[in-house]
Amino acid sequence: MKLVMAIIHEKDQRSLQDNLLENNYQFTNVASTGGFLREGNVTLMIGVDEEQVEGVIEIIRESCRAREQYVNVMPAAMDTMGSVISNPIKVSIGGATVFVLDVERFEKV
Ligand code: 2BA
């Protein structure tokens, strides 16, 4: 058995969940926060048989799209008037960040 962990944008959550449910996959949602942007994202834990991994990844690929976002980078420079000058950079987020882990043991007790 494998555990697919997918970190996705909150805006893709509904679409991915619907598509997984339609295909009879079971999953758990965990609210998470990106370390870089420090914004909420969503982590799905999807337990599947090994032969289902590629199918799940394909559903994730179809459900999640890449986005671009500007973020202010610190430290900011100070101008001559002492005000803060932010330095925005463009980052590309997602579609999804996916980890596939081996599951040593799976039980529902
Ligand atoms: P965040 O850490 O908030 O990162 C959001 C996006 O910012 C990243 O998108 C990446 O394009 C950019 N980014 C991250 N660190 C950066 C840096 N040091 N300099 C410049 N840009 C940077 P994604 O790569 O698509 O990642 C989306 C989210 O997936 C991340 O949110 C994080 O929550 C998770 N993630 C990505 N890689 C991970 C990893 N190796 N381990 C654990 N979580 C990861």
PDB file of C-alpha atoms and ligand atoms in Angstrom:
ATOM      1  CA  MET A   1       0.000   0.000   0.000  1.00  0.00           C
ATOM      2  CA  LYS A   2       1.051   3.601  -0.621  1.00  0.00           C
ATOM      3  CA  LEU A   3       0.194   6.933   0.936  1.00  0.00           C
ATOM      4  CA  VAL A   4      -0.065   9.780  -1.554  1.00  0.00           C
ATOM      5  CA  MET A   5       0.347  13.140   0.157  1.00  0.00           C
ATOM      6  CA  ALA A   6      -0.666  16.065  -2.024  1.00  0.00           C
ATOM      7  CA  ILE A   7      -0.184  19.689  -0.999  1.00  0.00           C
ATOM      8  CA  ILE A   8      -2.570  21.805  -3.030  1.00  0.00           C
ATOM      9  CA  HIS A   9      -3.978  25.310  -3.272  1.00  0.00           C
ATOM     10  CA  GLU A  10      -7.154  25.863  -1.280  1.00  0.00           C
ATOM     11  CA  LYS A  11      -8.939  26.897  -4.493  1.00  0.00           C
ATOM     12  CA  ASP A  12      -8.377  23.429  -5.982  1.00  0.00           C
ATOM     13  CA  GLN A  13      -9.648  21.561  -2.938  1.00  0.00           C
ATOM     14  CA  ARG A  14     -13.287  21.217  -4.018  1.00  0.00           C
ATOM     15  CA  SER A  15     -12.505  20.057  -7.513  1.00  0.00           C
ATOM     16  CA  LEU A  16      -9.909  17.500  -6.368  1.00  0.00           C
ATOM     17  CA  GLN A  17     -12.151  16.122  -3.639  1.00  0.00           C
ATOM     18  CA  ASP A  18     -15.076  15.739  -6.040  1.00  0.00           C
ATOM     19  CA  ASN A  19     -12.914  13.941  -8.588  1.00  0.00           C
ATOM     20  CA  LEU A  20     -11.415  11.593  -5.975  1.00  0.00           C
ATOM     21  CA  LEU A  21     -14.854  10.745  -4.578  1.00  0.00           C
ATOM     22  CA  GLU A  22     -16.212  10.094  -8.074  1.00  0.00           C
ATOM     23  CA  ASN A  23     -13.420   7.560  -8.517  1.00  0.00           C
ATOM     24  CA  ASN A  24     -14.032   5.938  -5.116  1.00  0.00           C
ATOM     25  CA  TYR A  25     -10.787   7.003  -3.465  1.00  0.00           C
ATOM     26  CA  GLN A  26     -10.729   7.585   0.280  1.00  0.00           C
ATOM     27  CA  PHE A  27      -8.749  10.492   1.675  1.00  0.00           C
ATOM     28  CA  THR A  28      -8.214  12.815   4.622  1.00  0.00           C
ATOM     29  CA  ASN A  29      -7.836  16.579   4.381  1.00  0.00           C
ATOM     30  CA  VAL A  30      -5.406  18.352   6.662  1.00  0.00           C
ATOM     31  CA  ALA A  31      -5.267  22.125   6.884  1.00  0.00           C
ATOM     32  CA  SER A  32      -1.645  23.173   6.319  1.00  0.00           C
ATOM     33  CA  THR A  33       0.453  26.276   5.841  1.00  0.00           C
ATOM     34  CA  GLY A  34       3.188  26.810   3.276  1.00  0.00           C
ATOM     35  CA  GLY A  35       6.558  27.524   4.849  1.00  0.00           C
ATOM     36  CA  PHE A  36       7.505  30.146   2.262  1.00  0.00           C
ATOM     37  CA  LEU A  37       4.301  32.098   1.660  1.00  0.00           C
ATOM     38  CA  ARG A  38       2.939  31.331   5.154  1.00  0.00           C
ATOM     39  CA  GLU A  39      -0.509  31.065   3.665  1.00  0.00           C
ATOM     40  CA  GLY A  40      -3.056  28.332   4.106  1.00  0.00           C
ATOM     41  CA  ASN A  41      -2.931  25.397   1.744  1.00  0.00           C
ATOM     42  CA  VAL A  42      -4.440  21.925   1.972  1.00  0.00           C
ATOM     43  CA  THR A  43      -2.734  18.560   2.352  1.00  0.00           C
ATOM     44  CA  LEU A  44      -4.618  15.459   1.249  1.00  0.00           C
ATOM     45  CA  MET A  45      -3.583  12.027   2.511  1.00  0.00           C
ATOM     46  CA  ILE A  46      -4.812   9.362   0.094  1.00  0.00           C
ATOM     47  CA  GLY A  47      -4.249   5.700   0.934  1.00  0.00           C
ATOM     48  CA  VAL A  48      -4.197   3.498  -2.178  1.00  0.00           C
ATOM     49  CA  ASP A  49      -2.944   0.230  -3.598  1.00  0.00           C
ATOM     50  CA  GLU A  50       0.341   0.528  -5.457  1.00  0.00           C
ATOM     51  CA  GLU A  51      -1.301   0.089  -8.873  1.00  0.00           C
ATOM     52  CA  GLN A  52      -3.637   3.025  -8.160  1.00  0.00           C
ATOM     53  CA  VAL A  53      -0.881   5.575  -7.552  1.00  0.00           C
ATOM     54  CA  GLU A  54      -0.562   6.756 -11.158  1.00  0.00           C
ATOM     55  CA  GLY A  55      -4.346   7.096 -11.471  1.00  0.00           C
ATOM     56  CA  VAL A  56      -4.493   9.250  -8.356  1.00  0.00           C
ATOM     57  CA  ILE A  57      -1.644  11.436  -9.574  1.00  0.00           C
ATOM     58  CA  GLU A  58      -3.437  11.881 -12.894  1.00  0.00           C
ATOM     59  CA  ILE A  59      -6.581  13.047 -11.058  1.00  0.00           C
ATOM     60  CA  ILE A  60      -4.475  15.486  -9.019  1.00  0.00           C
ATOM     61  CA  ARG A  61      -2.869  16.758 -12.223  1.00  0.00           C
ATOM     62  CA  GLU A  62      -6.264  17.333 -13.837  1.00  0.00           C
ATOM     63  CA  SER A  63      -7.758  19.015 -10.756  1.00  0.00           C
ATOM     64  CA  CYS A  64      -4.995  21.414  -9.698  1.00  0.00           C
ATOM     65  CA  ARG A  65      -3.627  24.262 -11.719  1.00  0.00           C
ATOM     66  CA  ALA A  66      -0.482  26.337 -11.368  1.00  0.00           C
ATOM     67  CA  ARG A  67      -0.856  29.915 -10.188  1.00  0.00           C
ATOM     68  CA  GLU A  68       1.428  32.910  -9.989  1.00  0.00           C
ATOM     69  CA  GLN A  69       1.574  35.170  -6.998  1.00  0.00           C
ATOM     70  CA  TYR A  70       3.649  38.181  -6.000  1.00  0.00           C
ATOM     71  CA  VAL A  71       5.222  38.068  -2.576  1.00  0.00           C
ATOM     72  CA  ASN A  72       7.157  40.752  -0.703  1.00  0.00           C
ATOM     73  CA  VAL A  73      10.636  39.592   0.166  1.00  0.00           C
ATOM     74  CA  MET A  74      12.285  40.613   3.430  1.00  0.00           C
ATOM     75  CA  PRO A  75      14.493  42.265   4.440  1.00  0.00           C
ATOM     76  CA  ALA A  76      13.038  45.375   2.842  1.00  0.00           C
ATOM     77  CA  ALA A  77      15.214  48.352   2.016  1.00  0.00           C
ATOM     78  CA  MET A  78      14.696  51.743   3.658  1.00  0.00           C
ATOM     79  CA  ASP A  79      14.442  54.781   1.392  1.00  0.00           C
ATOM     80  CA  THR A  80      15.831  58.208   2.334  1.00  0.00           C
ATOM     81  CA  MET A  81      12.541  59.175   4.044  1.00  0.00           C
ATOM     82  CA  GLY A  82      12.816  56.112   6.256  1.00  0.00           C
ATOM     83  CA  SER A  83       9.875  54.305   4.737  1.00  0.00           C
ATOM     84  CA  VAL A  84       9.972  50.640   3.867  1.00  0.00           C
ATOM     85  CA  ILE A  85      10.498  49.620   0.240  1.00  0.00           C
ATOM     86  CA  SER A  86       9.205  46.165  -0.390  1.00  0.00           C
ATOM     87  CA  ASN A  87      10.712  44.026  -3.099  1.00  0.00           C
ATOM     88  CA  PRO A  88       7.987  41.867  -4.636  1.00  0.00           C
ATOM     89  CA  ILE A  89       8.970  38.754  -6.549  1.00  0.00           C
ATOM     90  CA  LYS A  90       6.764  36.478  -8.607  1.00  0.00           C
ATOM     91  CA  VAL A  91       6.475  32.864  -7.471  1.00  0.00           C
ATOM     92  CA  SER A  92       4.764  30.003  -9.250  1.00  0.00           C
ATOM     93  CA  ILE A  93       2.639  27.814  -6.963  1.00  0.00           C
ATOM     94  CA  GLY A  94       1.573  24.281  -7.741  1.00  0.00           C
ATOM     95  CA  GLY A  95      -0.531  22.679  -9.378  1.00  0.00           C
ATOM     96  CA  ALA A  96       0.336  20.263  -6.559  1.00  0.00           C
ATOM     97  CA  THR A  97       3.325  19.035  -4.576  1.00  0.00           C
ATOM     98  CA  VAL A  98       3.031  15.268  -4.311  1.00  0.00           C
ATOM     99  CA  PHE A  99       4.860  12.754  -2.116  1.00  0.00           C
ATOM    100  CA  VAL A 100       4.346   8.991  -2.448  1.00  0.00           C
ATOM    101  CA  LEU A 101       5.240   7.051   0.704  1.00  0.00           C
ATOM    102  CA  ASP A 102       5.436   3.323   1.412  1.00  0.00           C
ATOM    103  CA  VAL A 103       2.930   2.225   4.031  1.00  0.00           C
ATOM    104  CA  GLU A 104       4.444  -0.384   6.326  1.00  0.00           C
ATOM    105  CA  ARG A 105       1.145  -1.396   7.881  1.00  0.00           C
ATOM    106  CA  PHE A 106      -2.500  -0.442   7.370  1.00  0.00           C
ATOM    107  CA  GLU A 107      -5.287  -1.474   9.710  1.00  0.00           C
ATOM    108  CA  LYS A 108      -8.757  -0.315  10.599  1.00  0.00           C
ATOM    109  CA  VAL A 109      -9.285  -1.625  14.122  1.00  0.00           C
TER     110      VAL A 109
HETATM  111  P1  2BA B   1       5.047  27.492   0.184  1.00  0.00           P
HETATM  112  O1  2BA B   1       6.199  27.028   1.006  1.00  0.00           O
HETATM  113  O2  2BA B   1       4.232  28.609   0.741  1.00  0.00           O
HETATM  114  O3  2BA B   1       5.631  27.890  -1.248  1.00  0.00           O
HETATM  115  C1  2BA B   1       4.807  28.495  -2.235  1.00  0.00           C
HETATM  116  C2  2BA B   1       5.589  28.664  -3.512  1.00  0.00           C
HETATM  117  O4  2BA B   1       6.643  29.602  -3.313  1.00  0.00           O
HETATM  118  C3  2BA B   1       6.271  27.393  -3.994  1.00  0.00           C
HETATM  119  O5  2BA B   1       5.333  26.682  -4.817  1.00  0.00           O
HETATM  120  C4  2BA B   1       7.480  27.888  -4.754  1.00  0.00           C
HETATM  121  O6  2BA B   1       7.155  28.196  -6.112  1.00  0.00           O
HETATM  122  C5  2BA B   1       7.791  29.198  -4.076  1.00  0.00           C
HETATM  123  N1  2BA B   1       8.918  29.068  -3.160  1.00  0.00           N
HETATM  124  C6  2BA B   1       9.018  28.263  -2.078  1.00  0.00           C
HETATM  125  N2  2BA B   1      10.185  28.426  -1.446  1.00  0.00           N
HETATM  126  C7  2BA B   1      10.844  29.383  -2.145  1.00  0.00           C
HETATM  127  C8  2BA B   1      12.114  30.039  -1.999  1.00  0.00           C
HETATM  128  N3  2BA B   1      12.959  29.726  -0.993  1.00  0.00           N
HETATM  129  N4  2BA B   1      12.458  30.974  -2.920  1.00  0.00           N
HETATM  130  C9  2BA B   1      11.633  31.312  -3.933  1.00  0.00           C
HETATM  131  N5  2BA B   1      10.408  30.745  -4.126  1.00  0.00           N
HETATM  132  C10 2BA B   1      10.026  29.794  -3.242  1.00  0.00           C
HETATM  133  P2  2BA B   1       5.361  25.101  -4.828  1.00  0.00           P
HETATM  134  O7  2BA B   1       6.758  24.591  -5.042  1.00  0.00           O
HETATM  135  O8  2BA B   1       4.324  24.663  -5.798  1.00  0.00           O
HETATM  136  O9  2BA B   1       4.946  24.623  -3.354  1.00  0.00           O
HETATM  137  C11 2BA B   1       3.616  24.789  -2.872  1.00  0.00           C
HETATM  138  C12 2BA B   1       3.558  24.364  -1.428  1.00  0.00           C
HETATM  139  O10 2BA B   1       3.911  22.975  -1.344  1.00  0.00           O
HETATM  140  C13 2BA B   1       4.562  25.063  -0.527  1.00  0.00           C
HETATM  141  O11 2BA B   1       4.034  26.293  -0.080  1.00  0.00           O
HETATM  142  C14 2BA B   1       4.726  24.059   0.612  1.00  0.00           C
HETATM  143  O12 2BA B   1       3.608  24.132   1.498  1.00  0.00           O
HETATM  144  C15 2BA B   1       4.641  22.740  -0.124  1.00  0.00           C
HETATM  145  N6  2BA B   1       5.960  22.206  -0.494  1.00  0.00           N
HETATM  146  C16 2BA B   1       6.652  22.431  -1.621  1.00  0.00           C
HETATM  147  N7  2BA B   1       7.805  21.758  -1.624  1.00  0.00           N
HETATM  148  C17 2BA B   1       7.837  21.083  -0.470  1.00  0.00           C
HETATM  149  C18 2BA B   1       8.780  20.183   0.123  1.00  0.00           C
HETATM  150  N8  2BA B   1       9.961  19.836  -0.491  1.00  0.00           N
HETATM  151  N9  2BA B   1       8.509  19.658   1.343  1.00  0.00           N
HETATM  152  C19 2BA B   1       7.352  19.986   1.975  1.00  0.00           C
HETATM  153  N10 2BA B   1       6.436  20.805   1.469  1.00  0.00           N
HETATM  154  C20 2BA B   1       6.659  21.363   0.260  1.00  0.00           C
END
